[in-house]
Amino acid sequence: MRAAARLVDETASIEAVYVLTVPPQLPLDAGMEQEEALAATVLEAARLRARDEKLKIRTSLLRTRNPGAALVEEAKRRNAEVIYLATDHAPANERALGPTATYLLEKRPCRIIIETMGGGAANGRPQTAREPELAVTSSP
């Protein structure tokens, strides 16, 4: 949320979206209680951080098989100006420029900002504590 706060002005609205990838062998509405509980915790932390930053925020959980396509669709639907994707807490295959980031960069429905662990990581872990993975879209 701190990074999102630096990207937008005080009149902007932040859409914090937790993307829950549902495996192909399960139906999209399958009970994934642990994953949904984590999503709720992450989204609540985002909401609280946004409140501290005095930002308007709306949170949502997005269940999908293709996170990149779902985020592009959401960005278009919400007329997003920016997608901010933090990958430091993402699954291993999504860190750096994984499939979701690559898809977003290919389709570019709006400005894309991707935060990765980059050179500041030691042993695959960020050196400082960071917010959980969120895809954030900002719109007026």
XYZ file of N, CA and C in Angstrom:
420
model
N 0.810 -1.188 0.000
C 0.000 0.000 0.000
C 0.860 1.260 0.000
N 2.010 1.198 0.650
C 2.881 2.385 0.640
C 3.272 2.761 -0.782
N 3.619 1.757 -1.575
C 4.008 2.030 -2.961
C 2.821 2.564 -3.741
N 1.646 1.994 -3.543
C 0.453 2.472 -4.229
C 0.157 3.913 -3.826
N 0.347 4.236 -2.559
C 0.100 5.597 -2.086
C 1.006 6.606 -2.786
N 2.213 6.196 -3.116
C 3.132 7.098 -3.810
C 2.752 7.284 -5.277
N 1.974 6.369 -5.821
C 1.598 6.434 -7.233
C 0.366 7.275 -7.504
N -0.455 7.484 -6.513
C -1.744 8.136 -6.730
C -1.867 9.404 -5.894
N -2.803 10.249 -6.294
C -3.061 11.428 -5.474
C -4.198 11.130 -4.509
N -4.512 12.090 -3.653
C -5.482 11.850 -2.589
C -6.915 11.670 -3.089
N -7.195 12.000 -4.343
C -8.547 11.816 -4.879
C -8.727 10.454 -5.544
N -7.664 9.708 -5.687
C -7.727 8.412 -6.374
C -8.384 7.360 -5.493
N -8.774 6.298 -6.138
C -9.347 5.144 -5.460
C -8.467 3.936 -5.772
N -8.177 3.148 -4.751
C -7.357 1.952 -4.899
C -8.266 0.727 -4.892
N -8.037 -0.148 -5.832
C -8.733 -1.425 -5.891
C -7.700 -2.495 -5.561
N -7.765 -3.050 -4.374
C -6.829 -4.105 -3.983
C -7.494 -5.444 -4.275
N -6.859 -6.209 -5.146
C -7.438 -7.477 -5.591
C -6.499 -8.609 -5.199
N -7.010 -9.554 -4.449
C -6.253 -10.760 -4.131
C -6.654 -11.800 -5.162
N -5.685 -12.293 -5.891
C -5.959 -13.279 -6.939
C -5.739 -14.681 -6.374
N -6.804 -15.456 -6.350
C -6.744 -16.837 -5.882
C -6.814 -17.736 -7.102
N -5.706 -18.381 -7.409
C -5.650 -19.262 -8.572
C -6.213 -20.627 -8.193
N -7.242 -21.029 -8.908
C -7.906 -22.308 -8.652
C -7.321 -23.340 -9.617
N -6.809 -24.451 -9.079
C -6.242 -25.491 -9.941
C -7.282 -26.033 -10.924
N -6.830 -26.464 -12.106
C -7.770 -26.924 -13.136
C -8.596 -28.138 -12.724
N -8.099 -28.949 -11.799
C -8.855 -30.143 -11.399
C -10.000 -29.822 -10.441
N -10.084 -28.562 -9.980
C -11.157 -28.156 -9.075
C -12.120 -27.219 -9.786
N -13.401 -27.234 -9.377
C -14.321 -26.233 -9.929
C -13.943 -24.846 -9.388
N -14.281 -23.788 -10.126
C -13.924 -22.430 -9.713
C -14.480 -22.060 -8.344
N -15.609 -22.637 -7.973
C -16.199 -22.323 -6.669
C -15.827 -23.346 -5.592
N -14.772 -24.120 -5.842
C -14.340 -25.143 -4.878
C -14.004 -24.507 -3.535
N -14.271 -25.257 -2.484
C -13.945 -24.771 -1.150
C -12.438 -24.781 -0.925
N -11.849 -23.632 -0.882
C -10.413 -23.490 -0.618
C -10.296 -22.611 0.628
N -10.746 -23.156 1.748
C -10.907 -22.380 2.970
C -9.613 -21.739 3.458
N -8.524 -22.497 3.465
C -7.251 -21.934 3.947
C -6.789 -20.782 3.066
N -6.883 -20.963 1.762
C -6.463 -19.928 0.829
C -7.353 -18.695 0.948
N -8.660 -18.918 1.131
C -9.581 -17.795 1.289
C -9.343 -17.063 2.602
N -8.997 -17.801 3.655
C -8.684 -17.160 4.933
C -7.438 -16.284 4.801
N -6.423 -16.787 4.104
C -5.222 -15.983 3.861
C -5.577 -14.742 3.058
N -6.401 -14.907 2.025
C -6.820 -13.765 1.207
C -7.519 -12.713 2.057
N -8.416 -13.150 2.928
C -9.136 -12.212 3.791
C -8.174 -11.457 4.698
N -7.175 -12.150 5.232
C -6.175 -11.518 6.091
C -5.361 -10.486 5.319
N -4.928 -10.854 4.129
C -4.131 -9.950 3.296
C -4.942 -8.716 2.921
N -6.190 -8.918 2.515
C -7.026 -7.797 2.116
C -7.355 -6.883 3.295
N -7.539 -7.459 4.453
C -7.776 -6.627 5.644
C -6.538 -5.808 5.977
N -5.358 -6.404 5.854
C -4.112 -5.652 6.084
C -3.990 -4.507 5.080
N -4.356 -4.760 3.840
C -4.318 -3.709 2.812
C -5.297 -2.591 3.155
N -6.480 -2.980 3.589
C -7.490 -1.981 3.963
C -7.002 -1.106 5.110
N -6.407 -1.725 6.115
C -5.898 -0.970 7.257
C -4.738 -0.052 6.862
N -3.839 -0.560 6.019
C -2.709 0.258 5.551
C -3.221 1.448 4.741
N -4.203 1.207 3.887
C -4.772 2.295 3.082
C -5.406 3.345 3.983
N -6.098 2.888 5.016
C -6.691 3.836 5.964
C -5.620 4.691 6.614
N -4.498 4.060 6.999
C -3.384 4.810 7.586
C -2.829 5.844 6.617
N -2.847 5.510 5.330
C -2.330 6.412 4.288
C -3.407 7.386 3.809
N -4.606 7.302 4.397
C -5.742 8.148 4.036
C -6.153 7.990 2.567
N -6.142 6.742 2.114
C -6.537 6.413 0.743
C -7.908 5.755 0.739
N -8.647 5.991 -0.332
C -9.908 5.284 -0.534
C -9.556 3.919 -1.120
N -10.134 2.873 -0.549
C -9.802 1.524 -1.021
C -11.053 0.665 -1.084
N -11.049 -0.214 -2.049
C -12.059 -1.261 -2.155
C -11.288 -2.554 -2.362
N -11.656 -3.588 -1.640
C -10.939 -4.862 -1.746
C -11.850 -5.922 -2.336
N -11.222 -6.883 -3.001
C -11.997 -7.998 -3.549
C -11.105 -9.214 -3.745
N -11.749 -10.351 -3.755
C -11.095 -11.629 -4.012
C -11.497 -12.062 -5.412
N -10.521 -12.436 -6.202
C -10.762 -12.852 -7.580
C -10.318 -14.296 -7.735
N -11.273 -15.190 -7.960
C -10.976 -16.618 -8.181
C -10.870 -16.843 -9.671
N -9.767 -17.458 -10.100
C -9.540 -17.622 -11.527
C -8.581 -18.767 -11.793
N -8.534 -19.191 -13.016
C -7.529 -20.157 -13.455
C -6.355 -19.438 -14.115
N -6.603 -18.237 -14.646
C -5.570 -17.481 -15.336
C -5.464 -16.085 -14.715
N -4.562 -15.900 -13.743
C -4.466 -14.610 -13.048
C -4.206 -13.425 -13.976
N -3.322 -13.591 -14.947
C -3.017 -12.487 -15.853
C -4.243 -12.012 -16.612
N -4.954 -12.958 -17.221
C -6.148 -12.611 -17.984
C -7.218 -11.993 -17.081
N -7.371 -12.528 -15.881
C -8.366 -11.991 -14.954
C -8.020 -10.558 -14.545
N -6.737 -10.278 -14.307
C -6.338 -8.926 -13.933
C -6.511 -7.944 -15.091
N -6.195 -8.381 -16.293
C -6.408 -7.520 -17.465
C -7.895 -7.196 -17.596
N -8.738 -8.211 -17.473
C -10.191 -8.005 -17.567
C -10.676 -7.036 -16.483
N -10.216 -7.235 -15.252
C -10.613 -6.347 -14.149
C -10.145 -4.922 -14.401
N -8.929 -4.759 -14.862
C -8.394 -3.418 -15.136
C -9.235 -2.712 -16.192
N -9.610 -3.440 -17.234
C -10.446 -2.854 -18.284
C -11.826 -2.506 -17.740
N -12.403 -3.441 -16.999
C -13.750 -3.242 -16.449
C -13.801 -2.033 -15.522
N -12.731 -1.827 -14.766
C -12.697 -0.740 -13.786
C -12.033 0.526 -14.313
N -11.664 0.530 -15.584
C -10.971 1.684 -16.184
C -9.751 2.087 -15.375
N -8.941 1.108 -15.022
C -7.752 1.336 -14.201
C -6.712 2.153 -14.964
N -6.013 2.984 -14.238
C -4.906 3.743 -14.809
C -3.582 3.025 -14.586
N -3.494 2.248 -13.502
C -2.251 1.574 -13.130
C -2.575 0.215 -12.530
N -1.765 -0.783 -12.876
C -1.768 -2.052 -12.143
C -0.417 -2.129 -11.459
N -0.449 -2.301 -10.153
C 0.771 -2.460 -9.367
C 0.775 -3.905 -8.891
N 1.801 -4.662 -9.269
C 1.890 -6.073 -8.917
C 3.145 -6.301 -8.090
N 2.960 -6.733 -6.849
C 4.094 -7.081 -5.995
C 4.234 -8.592 -6.009
N 5.425 -9.084 -6.335
C 5.614 -10.528 -6.493
C 6.444 -11.165 -5.377
N 6.824 -10.398 -4.379
C 7.724 -10.946 -3.372
C 7.117 -12.054 -2.528
N 5.813 -12.116 -2.411
C 5.174 -13.194 -1.647
C 4.392 -14.140 -2.545
N 4.617 -14.028 -3.829
C 3.927 -14.887 -4.790
C 4.540 -16.283 -4.792
N 3.826 -17.250 -5.356
C 4.422 -18.584 -5.513
C 5.719 -18.481 -6.308
N 6.595 -19.433 -6.127
C 7.925 -19.391 -6.747
C 7.868 -19.154 -8.255
N 6.912 -19.763 -8.951
C 6.849 -19.592 -10.404
C 6.345 -18.217 -10.830
N 5.888 -17.400 -9.875
C 5.384 -16.064 -10.187
C 6.342 -14.960 -9.769
N 7.437 -15.306 -9.127
C 8.391 -14.281 -8.712
C 9.142 -13.771 -9.919
N 9.717 -12.617 -9.774
C 10.387 -11.935 -10.886
C 9.356 -11.725 -11.984
N 9.644 -12.171 -13.187
C 8.676 -12.006 -14.278
C 8.067 -13.351 -14.620
N 7.156 -13.788 -13.778
C 6.463 -15.058 -13.987
C 5.345 -14.908 -14.999
N 4.507 -15.928 -15.118
C 3.449 -15.925 -16.129
C 2.464 -14.757 -15.996
N 2.097 -14.387 -14.775
C 1.141 -13.299 -14.602
C 1.747 -11.975 -15.038
N 2.949 -11.678 -14.571
C 3.613 -10.430 -14.954
C 3.841 -10.372 -16.463
N 4.264 -11.479 -17.038
C 4.496 -11.532 -18.476
C 3.210 -11.249 -19.242
N 2.113 -11.855 -18.816
C 0.823 -11.641 -19.473
C 0.415 -10.174 -19.372
N 0.550 -9.588 -18.179
C 0.194 -8.178 -17.998
C 1.009 -7.284 -18.924
N 2.297 -7.567 -19.030
C 3.152 -6.760 -19.894
C 2.806 -6.935 -21.374
N 2.394 -8.128 -21.761
C 1.996 -8.372 -23.150
C 0.709 -7.630 -23.501
N -0.267 -7.664 -22.602
C -1.598 -7.104 -22.886
C -1.707 -5.622 -22.528
N -0.971 -5.174 -21.541
C -0.939 -3.778 -21.090
C -2.271 -3.031 -21.215
N -3.233 -3.351 -20.365
C -4.491 -2.610 -20.429
C -4.351 -1.188 -19.885
N -3.250 -0.929 -19.192
C -2.947 0.366 -18.612
C -1.471 0.336 -18.202
N -1.030 1.331 -17.469
C 0.348 1.344 -16.986
C 0.550 0.172 -16.023
N 1.688 -0.515 -16.138
C 1.985 -1.689 -15.302
C 3.236 -1.399 -14.483
N 3.139 -1.622 -13.181
C 4.302 -1.507 -12.304
C 4.445 -2.841 -11.589
N 5.622 -3.441 -11.721
C 5.873 -4.739 -11.098
C 7.015 -4.598 -10.110
N 6.748 -4.946 -8.861
C 7.781 -4.928 -7.833
C 8.215 -6.358 -7.587
N 9.501 -6.615 -7.756
C 10.046 -7.944 -7.506
C 11.056 -7.858 -6.374
N 11.539 -9.005 -5.951
C 12.536 -9.034 -4.885
C 13.848 -8.448 -5.366
N 14.158 -8.580 -6.632
C 15.331 -7.971 -7.235
C 16.625 -8.246 -6.500
N 17.566 -7.336 -6.635
C 18.890 -7.505 -6.056
C 18.932 -7.364 -4.551
N 17.856 -6.869 -3.935
C 17.860 -6.680 -2.493
C 17.529 -7.931 -1.717
N 17.378 -9.037 -2.385
C 16.980 -10.265 -1.711
C 18.207 -11.078 -1.311
N 18.084 -11.724 -0.186
C 19.139 -12.627 0.280
C 18.513 -13.984 0.521
N 19.082 -15.006 -0.077
C 18.563 -16.368 0.081
C 17.094 -16.473 -0.326
N 16.705 -15.723 -1.365
C 15.335 -15.810 -1.838
C 14.322 -15.104 -0.973
N 14.759 -14.329 0.010
C 13.845 -13.627 0.898
C 14.136 -12.138 0.858
N 13.092 -11.300 0.930
C 13.328 -9.869 0.973
C 14.087 -9.501 2.245
N 14.913 -8.470 2.170
C 15.670 -8.063 3.348
C 14.817 -7.288 4.335
N 13.761 -6.644 3.852
C 12.869 -5.908 4.735
C 11.479 -6.501 4.620
N 10.682 -6.333 5.662
C 9.319 -6.841 5.622
C 8.526 -6.049 4.599
N 7.673 -6.728 3.877
C 6.863 -6.081 2.852
C 5.422 -6.518 2.986
N 4.567 -5.820 2.271
C 3.155 -6.160 2.240
C 2.974 -7.489 1.501
N 1.936 -8.247 1.810
C 1.639 -9.463 1.054
C 1.326 -9.129 -0.396
N 1.385 -10.146 -1.227
C 1.160 -9.938 -2.655
C -0.228 -9.384 -2.908
N -0.282 -8.316 -3.680
C -1.537 -7.709 -4.084
C -1.420 -7.219 -5.498
N -2.457 -7.287 -6.199
C -2.536 -6.579 -7.468
C -3.393 -5.359 -7.191
N -2.882 -4.196 -7.464
C -3.594 -2.980 -7.118
C -3.861 -2.185 -8.369
N -5.089 -1.815 -8.569
C -5.411 -0.923 -9.674
C -5.874 0.392 -9.092
N -5.545 1.442 -9.750
C -5.902 2.764 -9.287
C -6.733 3.444 -10.352
N -7.802 4.071 -9.955
C -8.617 4.802 -10.905
C -9.177 6.045 -10.230
N -9.527 7.061 -11.019
C -10.049 8.303 -10.411
C -11.412 8.108 -9.805
